[in-house]
Tab-separated table of C-alpha atoms in Angstrom:
chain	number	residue	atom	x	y	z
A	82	UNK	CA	0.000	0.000	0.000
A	83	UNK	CA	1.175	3.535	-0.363
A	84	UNK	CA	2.457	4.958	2.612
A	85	UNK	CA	1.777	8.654	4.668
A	86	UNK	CA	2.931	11.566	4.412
A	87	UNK	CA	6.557	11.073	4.175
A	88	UNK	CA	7.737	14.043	6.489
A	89	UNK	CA	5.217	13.318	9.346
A	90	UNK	CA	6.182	9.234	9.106
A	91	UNK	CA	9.773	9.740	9.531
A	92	UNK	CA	9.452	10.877	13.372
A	93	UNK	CA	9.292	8.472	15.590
A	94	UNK	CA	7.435	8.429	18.925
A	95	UNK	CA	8.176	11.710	20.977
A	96	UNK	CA	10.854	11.313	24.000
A	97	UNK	CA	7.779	12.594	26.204
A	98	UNK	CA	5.724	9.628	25.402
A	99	UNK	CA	8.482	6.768	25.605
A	100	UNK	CA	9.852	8.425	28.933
A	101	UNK	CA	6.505	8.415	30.365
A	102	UNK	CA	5.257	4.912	29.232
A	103	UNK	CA	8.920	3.879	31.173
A	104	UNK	CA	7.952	5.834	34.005
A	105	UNK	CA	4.274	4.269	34.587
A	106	UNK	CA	6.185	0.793	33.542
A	107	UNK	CA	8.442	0.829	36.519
A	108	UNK	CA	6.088	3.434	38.628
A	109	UNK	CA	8.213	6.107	38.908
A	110	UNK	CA	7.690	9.615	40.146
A	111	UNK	CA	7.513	11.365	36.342
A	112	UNK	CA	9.200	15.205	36.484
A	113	UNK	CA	10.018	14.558	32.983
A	114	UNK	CA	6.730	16.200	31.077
A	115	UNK	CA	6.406	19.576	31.631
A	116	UNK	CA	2.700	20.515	33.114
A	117	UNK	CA	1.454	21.241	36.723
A	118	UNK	CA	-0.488	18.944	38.759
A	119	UNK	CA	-2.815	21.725	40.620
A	120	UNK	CA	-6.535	22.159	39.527
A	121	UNK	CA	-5.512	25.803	38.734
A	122	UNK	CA	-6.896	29.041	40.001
A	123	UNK	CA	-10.405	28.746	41.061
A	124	UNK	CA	-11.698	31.617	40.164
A	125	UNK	CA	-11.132	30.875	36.522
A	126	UNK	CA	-12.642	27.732	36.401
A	127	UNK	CA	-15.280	29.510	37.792
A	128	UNK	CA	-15.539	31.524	35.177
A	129	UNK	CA	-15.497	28.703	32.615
A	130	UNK	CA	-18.166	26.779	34.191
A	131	UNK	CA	-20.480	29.984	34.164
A	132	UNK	CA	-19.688	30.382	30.968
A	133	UNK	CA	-20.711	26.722	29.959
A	134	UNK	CA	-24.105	27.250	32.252
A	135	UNK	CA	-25.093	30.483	30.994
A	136	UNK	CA	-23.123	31.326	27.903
A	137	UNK	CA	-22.919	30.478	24.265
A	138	UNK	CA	-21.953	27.193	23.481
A	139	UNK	CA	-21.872	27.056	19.230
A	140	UNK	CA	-19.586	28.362	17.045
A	141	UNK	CA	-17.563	31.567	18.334
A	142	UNK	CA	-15.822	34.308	15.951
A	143	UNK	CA	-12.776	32.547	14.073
A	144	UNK	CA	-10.421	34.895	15.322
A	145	UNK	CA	-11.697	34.461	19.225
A	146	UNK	CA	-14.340	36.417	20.867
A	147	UNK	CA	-14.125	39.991	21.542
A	148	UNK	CA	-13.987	39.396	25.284
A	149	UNK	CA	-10.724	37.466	24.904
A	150	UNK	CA	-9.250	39.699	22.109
A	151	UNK	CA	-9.656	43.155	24.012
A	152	UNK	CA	-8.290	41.331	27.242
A	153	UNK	CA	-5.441	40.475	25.003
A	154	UNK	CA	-4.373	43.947	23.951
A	155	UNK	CA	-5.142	45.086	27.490
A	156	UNK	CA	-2.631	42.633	28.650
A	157	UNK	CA	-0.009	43.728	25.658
A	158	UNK	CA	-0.520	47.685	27.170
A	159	UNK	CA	-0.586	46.808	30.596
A	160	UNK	CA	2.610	44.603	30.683
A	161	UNK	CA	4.775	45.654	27.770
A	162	UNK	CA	3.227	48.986	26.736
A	163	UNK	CA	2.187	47.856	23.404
A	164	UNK	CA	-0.681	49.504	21.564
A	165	UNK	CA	-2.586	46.860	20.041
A	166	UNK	CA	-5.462	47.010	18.367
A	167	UNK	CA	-7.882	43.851	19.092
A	168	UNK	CA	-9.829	43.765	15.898
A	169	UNK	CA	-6.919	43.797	13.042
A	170	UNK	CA	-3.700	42.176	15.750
A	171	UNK	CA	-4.974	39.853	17.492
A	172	UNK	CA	-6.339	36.391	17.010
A	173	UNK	CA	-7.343	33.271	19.579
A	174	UNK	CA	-5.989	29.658	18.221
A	175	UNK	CA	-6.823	26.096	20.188
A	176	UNK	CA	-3.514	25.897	22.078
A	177	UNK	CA	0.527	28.035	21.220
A	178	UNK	CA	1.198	24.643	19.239
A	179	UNK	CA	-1.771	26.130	16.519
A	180	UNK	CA	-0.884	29.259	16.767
A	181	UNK	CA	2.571	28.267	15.785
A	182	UNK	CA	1.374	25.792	13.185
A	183	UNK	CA	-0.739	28.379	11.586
A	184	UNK	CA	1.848	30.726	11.897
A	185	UNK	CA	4.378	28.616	9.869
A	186	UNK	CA	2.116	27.752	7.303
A	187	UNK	CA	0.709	31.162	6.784
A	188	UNK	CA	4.192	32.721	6.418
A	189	UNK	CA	6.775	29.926	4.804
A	190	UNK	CA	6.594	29.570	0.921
A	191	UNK	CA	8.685	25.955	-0.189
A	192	UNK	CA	12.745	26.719	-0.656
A	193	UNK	CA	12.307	29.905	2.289
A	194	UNK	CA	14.672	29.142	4.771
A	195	UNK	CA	13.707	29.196	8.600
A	196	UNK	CA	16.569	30.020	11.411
A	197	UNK	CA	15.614	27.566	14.706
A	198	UNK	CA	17.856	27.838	18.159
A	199	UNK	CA	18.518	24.217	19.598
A	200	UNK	CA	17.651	22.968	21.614
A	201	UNK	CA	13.933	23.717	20.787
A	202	UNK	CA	10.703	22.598	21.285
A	203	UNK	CA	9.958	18.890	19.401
A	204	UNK	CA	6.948	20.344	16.944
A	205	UNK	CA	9.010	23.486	15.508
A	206	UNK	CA	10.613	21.432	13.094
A	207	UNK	CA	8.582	18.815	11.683
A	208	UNK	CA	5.988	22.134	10.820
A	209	UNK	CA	8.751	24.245	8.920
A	210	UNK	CA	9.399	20.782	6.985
A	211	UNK	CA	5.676	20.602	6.167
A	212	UNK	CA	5.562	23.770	5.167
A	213	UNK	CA	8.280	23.161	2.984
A	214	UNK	CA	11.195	25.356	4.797
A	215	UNK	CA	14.440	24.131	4.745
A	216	UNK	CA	16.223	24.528	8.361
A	217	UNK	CA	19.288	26.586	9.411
A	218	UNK	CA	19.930	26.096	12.665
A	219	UNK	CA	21.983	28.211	15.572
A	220	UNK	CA	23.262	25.535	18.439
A	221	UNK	CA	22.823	27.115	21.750
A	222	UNK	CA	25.434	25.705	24.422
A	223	UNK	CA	25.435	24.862	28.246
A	224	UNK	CA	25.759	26.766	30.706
A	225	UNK	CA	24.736	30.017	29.269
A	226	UNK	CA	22.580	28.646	25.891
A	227	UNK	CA	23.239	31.914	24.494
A	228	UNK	CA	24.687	32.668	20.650
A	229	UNK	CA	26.856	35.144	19.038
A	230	UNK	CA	27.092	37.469	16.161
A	231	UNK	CA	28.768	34.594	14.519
A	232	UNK	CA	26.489	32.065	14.887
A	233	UNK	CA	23.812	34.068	13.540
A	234	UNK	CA	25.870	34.818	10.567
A	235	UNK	CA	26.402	31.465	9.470
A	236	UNK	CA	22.612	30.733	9.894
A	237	UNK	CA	20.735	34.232	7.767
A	238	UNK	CA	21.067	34.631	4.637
A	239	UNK	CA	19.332	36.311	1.710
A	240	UNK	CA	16.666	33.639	1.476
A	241	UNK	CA	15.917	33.907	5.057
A	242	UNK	CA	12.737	34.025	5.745
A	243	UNK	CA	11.947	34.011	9.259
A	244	UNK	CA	13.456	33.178	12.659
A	245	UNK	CA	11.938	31.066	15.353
A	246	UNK	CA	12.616	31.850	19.010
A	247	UNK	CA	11.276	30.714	22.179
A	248	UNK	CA	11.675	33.087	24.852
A	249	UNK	CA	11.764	31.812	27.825
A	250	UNK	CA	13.723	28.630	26.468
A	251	UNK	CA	11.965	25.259	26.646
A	252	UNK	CA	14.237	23.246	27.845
A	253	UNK	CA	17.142	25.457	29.029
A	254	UNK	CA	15.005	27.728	30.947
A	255	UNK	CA	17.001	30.414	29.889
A	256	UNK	CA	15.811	33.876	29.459
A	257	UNK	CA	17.071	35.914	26.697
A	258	UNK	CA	18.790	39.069	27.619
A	259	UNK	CA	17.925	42.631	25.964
A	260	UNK	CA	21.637	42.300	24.104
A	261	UNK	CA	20.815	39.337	23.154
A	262	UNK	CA	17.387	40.479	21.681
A	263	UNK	CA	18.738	43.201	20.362
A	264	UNK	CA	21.130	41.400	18.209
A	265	UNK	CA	18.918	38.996	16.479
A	266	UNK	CA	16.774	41.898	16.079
A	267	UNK	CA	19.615	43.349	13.771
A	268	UNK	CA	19.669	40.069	11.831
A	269	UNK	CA	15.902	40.528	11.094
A	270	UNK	CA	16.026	43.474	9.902
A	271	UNK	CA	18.993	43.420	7.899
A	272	UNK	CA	18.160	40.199	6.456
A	273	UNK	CA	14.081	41.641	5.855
A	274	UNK	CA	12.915	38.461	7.645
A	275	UNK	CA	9.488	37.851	10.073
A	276	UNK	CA	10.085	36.386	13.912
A	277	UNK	CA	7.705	33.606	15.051
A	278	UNK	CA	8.090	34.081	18.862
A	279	UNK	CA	6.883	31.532	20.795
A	280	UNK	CA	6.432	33.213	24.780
A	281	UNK	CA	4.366	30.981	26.284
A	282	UNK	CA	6.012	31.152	29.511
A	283	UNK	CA	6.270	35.323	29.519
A	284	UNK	CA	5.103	34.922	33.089
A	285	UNK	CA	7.530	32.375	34.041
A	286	UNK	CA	10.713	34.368	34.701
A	287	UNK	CA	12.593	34.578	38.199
A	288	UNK	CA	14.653	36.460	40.356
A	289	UNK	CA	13.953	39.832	39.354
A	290	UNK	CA	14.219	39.617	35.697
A	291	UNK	CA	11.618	40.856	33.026
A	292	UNK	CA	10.384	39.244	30.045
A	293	UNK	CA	11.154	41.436	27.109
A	294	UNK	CA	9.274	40.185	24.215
A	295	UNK	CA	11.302	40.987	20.824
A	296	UNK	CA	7.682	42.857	19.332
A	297	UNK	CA	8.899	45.854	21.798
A	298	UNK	CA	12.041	46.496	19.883
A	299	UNK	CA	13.014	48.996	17.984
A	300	UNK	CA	12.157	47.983	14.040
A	301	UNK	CA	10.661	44.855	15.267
A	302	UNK	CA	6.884	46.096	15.396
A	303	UNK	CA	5.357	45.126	12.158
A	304	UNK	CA	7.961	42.104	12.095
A	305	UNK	CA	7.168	39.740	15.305
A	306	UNK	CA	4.372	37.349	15.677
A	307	UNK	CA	3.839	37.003	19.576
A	308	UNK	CA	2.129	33.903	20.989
A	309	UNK	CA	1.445	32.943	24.148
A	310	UNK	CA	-0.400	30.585	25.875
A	311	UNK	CA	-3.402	30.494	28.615
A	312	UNK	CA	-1.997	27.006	29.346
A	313	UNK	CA	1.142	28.401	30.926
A	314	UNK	CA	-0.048	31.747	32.508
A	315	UNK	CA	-3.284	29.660	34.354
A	316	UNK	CA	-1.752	26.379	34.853
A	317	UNK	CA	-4.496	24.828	32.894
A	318	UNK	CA	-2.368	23.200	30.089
A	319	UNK	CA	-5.420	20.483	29.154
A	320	UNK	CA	-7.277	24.107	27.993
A	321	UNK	CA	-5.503	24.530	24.863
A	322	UNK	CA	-6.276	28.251	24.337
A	323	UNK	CA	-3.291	30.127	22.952
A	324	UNK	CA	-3.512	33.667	21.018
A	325	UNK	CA	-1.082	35.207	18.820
A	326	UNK	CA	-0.191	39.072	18.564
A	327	UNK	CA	1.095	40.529	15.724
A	328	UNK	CA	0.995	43.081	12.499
A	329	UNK	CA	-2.082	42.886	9.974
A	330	UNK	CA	-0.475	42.021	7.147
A	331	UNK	CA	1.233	39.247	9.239
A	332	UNK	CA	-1.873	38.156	10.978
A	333	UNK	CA	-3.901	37.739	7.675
A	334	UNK	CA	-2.232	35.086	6.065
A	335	UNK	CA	-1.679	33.146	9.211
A	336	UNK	CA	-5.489	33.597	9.621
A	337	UNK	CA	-6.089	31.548	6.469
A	338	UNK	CA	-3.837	28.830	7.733
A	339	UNK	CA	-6.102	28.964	11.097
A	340	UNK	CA	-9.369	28.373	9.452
A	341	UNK	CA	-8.152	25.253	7.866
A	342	UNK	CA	-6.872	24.099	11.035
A	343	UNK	CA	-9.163	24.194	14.044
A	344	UNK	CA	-11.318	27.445	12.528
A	345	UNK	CA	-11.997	28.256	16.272
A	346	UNK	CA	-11.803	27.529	20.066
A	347	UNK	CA	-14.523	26.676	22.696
A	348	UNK	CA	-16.062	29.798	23.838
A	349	UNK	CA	-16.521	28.873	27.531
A	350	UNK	CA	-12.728	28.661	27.909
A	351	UNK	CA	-12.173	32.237	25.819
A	352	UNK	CA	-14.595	33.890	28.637
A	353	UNK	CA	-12.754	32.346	31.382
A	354	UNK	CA	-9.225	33.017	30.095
A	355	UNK	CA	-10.606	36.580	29.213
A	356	UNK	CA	-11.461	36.907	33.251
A	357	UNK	CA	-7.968	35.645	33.839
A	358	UNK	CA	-6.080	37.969	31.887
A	359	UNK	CA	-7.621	41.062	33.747
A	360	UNK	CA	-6.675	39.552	36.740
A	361	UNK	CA	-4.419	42.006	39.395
A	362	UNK	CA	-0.998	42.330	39.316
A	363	UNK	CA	-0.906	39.952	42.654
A	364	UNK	CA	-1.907	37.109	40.397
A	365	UNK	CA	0.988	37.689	37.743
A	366	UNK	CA	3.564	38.341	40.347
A	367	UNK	CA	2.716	35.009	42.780
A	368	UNK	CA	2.373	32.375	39.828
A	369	UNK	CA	5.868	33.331	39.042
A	370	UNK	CA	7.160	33.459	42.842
A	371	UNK	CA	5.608	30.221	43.644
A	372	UNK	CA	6.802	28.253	40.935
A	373	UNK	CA	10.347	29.742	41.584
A	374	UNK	CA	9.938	28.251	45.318
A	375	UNK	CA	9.611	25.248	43.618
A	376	UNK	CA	12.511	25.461	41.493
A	377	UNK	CA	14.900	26.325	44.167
A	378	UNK	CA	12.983	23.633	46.387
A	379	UNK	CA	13.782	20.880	44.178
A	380	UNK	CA	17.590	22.655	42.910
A	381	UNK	CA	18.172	22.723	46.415
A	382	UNK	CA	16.861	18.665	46.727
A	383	UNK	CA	19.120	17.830	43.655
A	384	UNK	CA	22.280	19.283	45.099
A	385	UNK	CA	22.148	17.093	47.807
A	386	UNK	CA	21.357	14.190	46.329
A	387	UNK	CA	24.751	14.857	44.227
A	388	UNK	CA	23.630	16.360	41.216
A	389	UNK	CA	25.182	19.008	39.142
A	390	UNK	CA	21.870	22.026	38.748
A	391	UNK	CA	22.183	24.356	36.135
A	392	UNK	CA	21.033	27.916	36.234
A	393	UNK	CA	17.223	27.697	35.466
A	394	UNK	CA	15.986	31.698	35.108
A	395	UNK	CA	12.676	30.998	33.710
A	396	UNK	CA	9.789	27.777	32.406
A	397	UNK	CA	8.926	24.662	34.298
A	398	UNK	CA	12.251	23.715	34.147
A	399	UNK	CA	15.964	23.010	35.630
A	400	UNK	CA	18.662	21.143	33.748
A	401	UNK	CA	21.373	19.092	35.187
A	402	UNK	CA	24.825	18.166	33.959
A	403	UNK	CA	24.935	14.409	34.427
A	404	UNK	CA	28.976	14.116	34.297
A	405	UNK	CA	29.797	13.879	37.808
A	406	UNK	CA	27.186	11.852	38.663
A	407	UNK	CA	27.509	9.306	35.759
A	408	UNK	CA	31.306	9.105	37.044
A	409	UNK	CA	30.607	8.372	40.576
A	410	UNK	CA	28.382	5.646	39.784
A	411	UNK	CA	30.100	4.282	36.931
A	412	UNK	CA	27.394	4.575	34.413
A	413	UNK	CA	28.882	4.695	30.814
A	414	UNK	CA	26.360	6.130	28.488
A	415	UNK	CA	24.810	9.531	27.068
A	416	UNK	CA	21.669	11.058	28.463
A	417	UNK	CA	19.171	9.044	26.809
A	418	UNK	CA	20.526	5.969	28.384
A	419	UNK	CA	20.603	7.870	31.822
A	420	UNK	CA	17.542	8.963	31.579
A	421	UNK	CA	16.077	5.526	31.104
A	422	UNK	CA	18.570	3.920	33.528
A	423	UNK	CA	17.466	6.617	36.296
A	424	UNK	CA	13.748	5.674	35.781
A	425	UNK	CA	14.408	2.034	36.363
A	426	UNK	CA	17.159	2.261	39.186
A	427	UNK	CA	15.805	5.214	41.119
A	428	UNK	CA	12.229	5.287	40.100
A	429	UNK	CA	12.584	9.086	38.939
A	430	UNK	CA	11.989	9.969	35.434
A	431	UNK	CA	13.471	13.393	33.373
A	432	UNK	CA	13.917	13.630	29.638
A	433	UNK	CA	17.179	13.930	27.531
A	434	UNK	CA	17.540	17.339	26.307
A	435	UNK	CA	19.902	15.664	23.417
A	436	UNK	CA	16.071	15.221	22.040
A	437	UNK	CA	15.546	18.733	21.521
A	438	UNK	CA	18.528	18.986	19.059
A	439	UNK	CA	18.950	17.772	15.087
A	440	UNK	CA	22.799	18.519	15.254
A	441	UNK	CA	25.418	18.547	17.725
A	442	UNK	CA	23.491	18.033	20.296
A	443	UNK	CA	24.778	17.578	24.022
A	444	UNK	CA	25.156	14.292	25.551
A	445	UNK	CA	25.259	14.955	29.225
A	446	UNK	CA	22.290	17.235	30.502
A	447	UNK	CA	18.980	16.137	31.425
A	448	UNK	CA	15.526	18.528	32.141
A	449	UNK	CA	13.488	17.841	35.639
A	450	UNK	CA	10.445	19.930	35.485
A	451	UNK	CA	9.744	21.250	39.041
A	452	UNK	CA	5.722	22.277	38.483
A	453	UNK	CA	4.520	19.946	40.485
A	454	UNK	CA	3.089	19.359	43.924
A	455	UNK	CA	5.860	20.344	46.718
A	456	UNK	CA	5.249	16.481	47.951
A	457	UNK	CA	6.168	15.130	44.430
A	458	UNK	CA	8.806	17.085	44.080
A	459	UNK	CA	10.349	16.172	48.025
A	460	UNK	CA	9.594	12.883	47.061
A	461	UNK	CA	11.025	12.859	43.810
A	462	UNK	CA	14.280	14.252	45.735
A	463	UNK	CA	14.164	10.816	48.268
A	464	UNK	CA	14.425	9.019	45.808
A	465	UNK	CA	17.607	10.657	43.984
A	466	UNK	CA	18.945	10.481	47.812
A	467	UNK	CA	18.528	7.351	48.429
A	468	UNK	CA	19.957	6.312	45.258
A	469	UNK	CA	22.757	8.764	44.891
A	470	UNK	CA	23.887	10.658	48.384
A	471	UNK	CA	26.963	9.757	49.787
């Protein structure tokens, strides 16, 4: 018979789904896919289940309701000073992974070439190949996963069509600085290229810092699509209601590629997420202080179970350089093979961040995610104790 869709059949399984079939095989605690286990805030699924009760239930506008597309260029004033307006820039799409779909398919002709930052999330790339982009990629190292004049060089070029960033970094949880911004902002430009940028966890950054989103820059304006995700802000992944932000004349064409996708999103969940949006700054400011407690609550747990933590500025998410610990115990193999071994030895499960990459990818650091329960995680961390402490 004749087979699928040749692109699409190549990929395997995703790491995400063989790590956590391993991890319910040998019942492990599972900090390796990256989603909280709270019910969320209450008040917001309060204001989804009104919605369902009392609200409309049948098809809402394709581009989102005007409830949820006024909260979203209230939220684009109110945290980044952006003047937005609702009815030409903005648009609601059933979860960031549309919105970025759409947003690749609406913008990349066949033969454009797309700049990607690895490690990166595992759906960029099979989209820009259906799309029919060819990749150039910009290899982000450990510890700082940050890039350099020459890097981005050898990746633009005159057939450059647009550059895909996700800022915060899933699974670095690295946090792009302003210089940094600004200097793949001069590549856009110069190079008369579009930016895809994928924010979802703008909310998500610690100790002190400030998401800058690359729309705010100078010349970047009428050049960035922003997307973000009501997943990640309310802690309600299983929602599925992203939105992007962007230019008209970007926004149109990914529009097309939307209503041949999902056309729309359930209404109920576009009221509530409209609530949550509007919600005060208290809101904003503790989801990002809590889940920073829990980062340094489980960094903290990992250093003394004898584990090498990397920085982790921003996400769900801390890395850790397995070196020294593959050493002490003896274990001779790369992350993929320590990530399997550490489900099945010390019943704790993490994913290889060698996954995230296509070429020259690293070998020795792993991702915990640390949104989870403060029990899960100190349990998690009894585990890695009792397996690795000295």
């Amino acid at each position: 018979m004749k087979a699928g869709n040749a692109i699409l059949s190549g990929y395997g399984t995703t790491i995400f789904e063989v790590m956590s079939r391993l991890s319910e095989e040998h019942g492990a605690i599972n900090l390796g896919q990256g989603f909280p286990d709270e019910r969320g805030p209450a008040d917001v699924l309060e204001a989804a289940s009104k919605a369902i009760l009392e609200g409309w239930n049948q098809y809402p506008s394709m581009m989102g309701t005007p409830e949820l597309r006024q909260a979203l260029a209230s939220h684009a004033k109110r945290f980044y000073g952006l003047d937005v307006d609702w009815r030409t820039e903005t648009m609601v799409t059933s979860g960031a992974t549309e919105a970025l779909t759409a947003s690749l398919l609406g913008l990349i002709d066949p033969g454009d070439e797309v700049v990607l930052f690895e490690p990166m999330y595992d759906s960029y790339l099979p989209i820009v190949r259906l799309a029919g982009g060819i990749p150039r990629y910009v290899n982000l190292k450990a510890p700082d996963w940050s890039f350099t004049r020459a890097d981005l060089e050898a990746a633009f070029s005159d057939k450059t069509k647009l550059v895909l960033i996700n800022d915060p970094l899933n699974p670095a949880a690295k946090v792009f600085s302003r210089a940094e911004l600004e200097l793949l902002a001069e590549f856009v430009q110069r190079f008369d290229a579009f930016a895809v940028c994928d924010e979802v966890y703008e909310h998500l950054v610690f100790d002190g810092r400030r998401h800058i989103p690359l729309i705010t820059l100078p010349g970047m304006r009428d050049r960035c699509l922003k997307i973000g995700s009501a997943g990640k802000t309310f802690s309600l992944t299983g929602w599925k209601v992203g939105y992007i932000t962007g230019a008209p004349h970007l926004l149109q064409p990914v529009a097309k590629a939307h209503q041949y996708i999902t056309f729309t999103t359930p209404p109920n969940l576009q009221a509530a997420v409209a609530y949550g949006l509007g919600k005060e700054d208290a809101y904003f400011t503790g989801l990002a202080a809590s889940m920073q407690a829990k980062r340094d609550r489980l960094a903290a747990g990992l250093r003394e179970a004898g584990l090498t933590v990397m920085p982790s500025a921003g996400t769900y998410f801390l890395t850790v350089d397995i070196t020294s610990i593959a050493a002490s115990t003896g274990f001779d193999g790369d992350d993929q093979a320590f990530c399997r071994w550490l489900t099945a030895e010390a019943g704790v499960t993490a994913i290889p961040v060698s996954a995230f990459y296509v070429e020259n990818a690293p070998t020795t650091v792993i991702r915990f995610c640390f949104s989870k329960k403060d029990e899960v995680l100190d349990a998690a961390v009894e585990r890695l104790k009792a397996r690795f402490a000295k």
